[in-house]
C-alpha positions as a Markdown table, in Angstrom:
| # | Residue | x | y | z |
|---|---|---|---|---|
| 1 | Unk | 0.0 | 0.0 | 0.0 |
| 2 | Unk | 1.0 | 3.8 | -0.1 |
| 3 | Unk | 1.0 | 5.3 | 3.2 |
| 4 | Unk | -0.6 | 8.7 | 3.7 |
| 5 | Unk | 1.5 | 11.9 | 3.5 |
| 6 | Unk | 1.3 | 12.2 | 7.1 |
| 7 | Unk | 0.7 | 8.6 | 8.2 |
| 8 | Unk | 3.7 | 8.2 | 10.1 |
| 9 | Unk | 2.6 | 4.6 | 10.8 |
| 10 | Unk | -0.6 | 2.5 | 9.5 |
| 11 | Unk | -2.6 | 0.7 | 11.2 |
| 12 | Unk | -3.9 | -2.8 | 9.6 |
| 13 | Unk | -7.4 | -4.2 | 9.9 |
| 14 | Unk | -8.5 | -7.4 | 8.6 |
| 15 | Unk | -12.1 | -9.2 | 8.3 |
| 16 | Unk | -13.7 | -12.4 | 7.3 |
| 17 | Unk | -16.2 | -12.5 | 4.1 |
| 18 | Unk | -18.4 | -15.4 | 4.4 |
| 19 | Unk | -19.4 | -17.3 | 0.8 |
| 20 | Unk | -22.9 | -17.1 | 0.5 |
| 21 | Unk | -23.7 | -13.9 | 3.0 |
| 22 | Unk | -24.1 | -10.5 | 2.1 |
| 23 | Unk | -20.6 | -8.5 | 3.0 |
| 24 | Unk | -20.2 | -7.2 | 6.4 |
| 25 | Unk | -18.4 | -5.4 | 7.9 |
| 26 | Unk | -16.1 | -7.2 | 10.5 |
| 27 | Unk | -12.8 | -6.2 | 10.7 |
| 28 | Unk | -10.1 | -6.4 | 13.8 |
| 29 | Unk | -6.8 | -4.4 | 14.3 |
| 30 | Unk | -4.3 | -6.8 | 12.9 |
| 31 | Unk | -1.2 | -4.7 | 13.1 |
| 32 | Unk | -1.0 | -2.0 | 15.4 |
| 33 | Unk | 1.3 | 1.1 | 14.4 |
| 34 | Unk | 3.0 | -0.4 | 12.1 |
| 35 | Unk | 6.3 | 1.1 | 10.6 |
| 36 | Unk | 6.6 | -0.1 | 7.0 |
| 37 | Unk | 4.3 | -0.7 | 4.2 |
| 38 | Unk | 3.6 | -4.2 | 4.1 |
| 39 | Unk | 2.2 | -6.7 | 6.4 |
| 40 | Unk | 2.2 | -10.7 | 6.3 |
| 41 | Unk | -0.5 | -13.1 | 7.3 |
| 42 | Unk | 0.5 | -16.6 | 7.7 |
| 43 | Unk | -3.1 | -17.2 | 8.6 |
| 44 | Unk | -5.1 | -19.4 | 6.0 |
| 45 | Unk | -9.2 | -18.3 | 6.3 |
| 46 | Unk | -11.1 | -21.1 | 7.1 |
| 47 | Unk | -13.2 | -23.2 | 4.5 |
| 48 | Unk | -15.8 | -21.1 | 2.7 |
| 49 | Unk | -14.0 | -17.9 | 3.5 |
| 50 | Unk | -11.9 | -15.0 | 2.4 |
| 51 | Unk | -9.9 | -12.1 | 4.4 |
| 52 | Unk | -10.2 | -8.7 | 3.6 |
| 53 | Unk | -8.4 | -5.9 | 5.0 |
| 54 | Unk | -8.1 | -2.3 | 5.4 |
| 55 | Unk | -5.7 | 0.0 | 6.4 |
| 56 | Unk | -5.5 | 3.5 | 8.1 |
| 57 | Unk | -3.0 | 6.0 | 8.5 |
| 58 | Unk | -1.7 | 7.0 | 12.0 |
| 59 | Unk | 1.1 | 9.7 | 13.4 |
| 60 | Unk | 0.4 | 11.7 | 16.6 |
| 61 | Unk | -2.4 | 13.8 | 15.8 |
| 62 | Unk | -4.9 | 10.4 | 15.3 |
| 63 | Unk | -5.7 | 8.0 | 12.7 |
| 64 | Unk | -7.3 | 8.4 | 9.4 |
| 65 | Unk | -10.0 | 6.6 | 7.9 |
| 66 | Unk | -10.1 | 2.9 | 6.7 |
| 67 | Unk | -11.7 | 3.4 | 3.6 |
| 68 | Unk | -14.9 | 4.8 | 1.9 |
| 69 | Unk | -18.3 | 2.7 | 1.6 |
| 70 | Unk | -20.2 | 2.1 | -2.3 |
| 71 | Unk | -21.7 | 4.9 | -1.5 |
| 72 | Unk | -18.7 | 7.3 | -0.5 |
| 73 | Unk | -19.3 | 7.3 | 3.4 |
| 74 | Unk | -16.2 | 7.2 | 5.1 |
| 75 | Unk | -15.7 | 4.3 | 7.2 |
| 76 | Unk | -13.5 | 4.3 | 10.2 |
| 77 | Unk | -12.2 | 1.6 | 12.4 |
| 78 | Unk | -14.5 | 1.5 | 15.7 |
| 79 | Unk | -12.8 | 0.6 | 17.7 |
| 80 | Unk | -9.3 | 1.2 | 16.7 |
| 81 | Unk | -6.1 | -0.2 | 16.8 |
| 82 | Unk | -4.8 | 2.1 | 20.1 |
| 83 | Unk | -1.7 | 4.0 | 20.6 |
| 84 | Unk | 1.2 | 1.9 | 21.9 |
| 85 | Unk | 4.7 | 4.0 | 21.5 |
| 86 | Unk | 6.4 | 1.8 | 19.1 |
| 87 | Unk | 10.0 | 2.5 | 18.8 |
| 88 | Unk | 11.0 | 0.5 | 15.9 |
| 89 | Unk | 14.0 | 2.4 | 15.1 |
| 90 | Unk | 15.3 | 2.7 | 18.7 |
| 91 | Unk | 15.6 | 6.7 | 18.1 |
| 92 | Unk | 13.7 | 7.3 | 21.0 |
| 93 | Unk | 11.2 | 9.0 | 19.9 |
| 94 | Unk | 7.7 | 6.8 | 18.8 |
| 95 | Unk | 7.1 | 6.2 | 15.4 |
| 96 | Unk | 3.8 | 7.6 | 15.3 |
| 97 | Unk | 5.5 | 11.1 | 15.5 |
């Protein structure tokens, strides 16, 4: 993905689509704060489903939203992922800021 001009960090959500239901919406913080553009998920869906996910940009002032709906509603993550002062780079300072 491309992170947002200010997104310091993005947060990663990810859902479950069910074969033969309408779409829902369902998603879970996956990866919290996370410093780079890519995320892995060694997690196979179960039979009969799929994973989706969505991801916000984060930096100190909050996050942004998750996407926008079919009919061009924003939709934001409720709840969200949290703050949690990742230091990935060890430069003391966290990487949301």
């Amino acid at each position: 993905w491309t992170p947002g001009i200010q997104g310091h960090t993005s947060n990663v959500y990810r859902g479950t689509i069910v074969s033969g239901q309408p779409f829902a919406y369902n998603h879970d913080c996956f990866s919290a704060e996370h410093p780079i553009v890519q995320a892995e998920d060694e997690t196979l869906p179960p039979s009969g489903t799929a994973f989706y996910y969505l991801i916000s940009a984060d930096n100190a002032c909050g996050e942004s939203r998750i996407g926008v709906d079919s009919e061009l509603n924003d939709i934001f993550a409720d709840p969200g992922c949290g703050s949690f002062g990742r230091d990935v780079d060890g430069d003391s300072v966290p990487d949301v800021e």
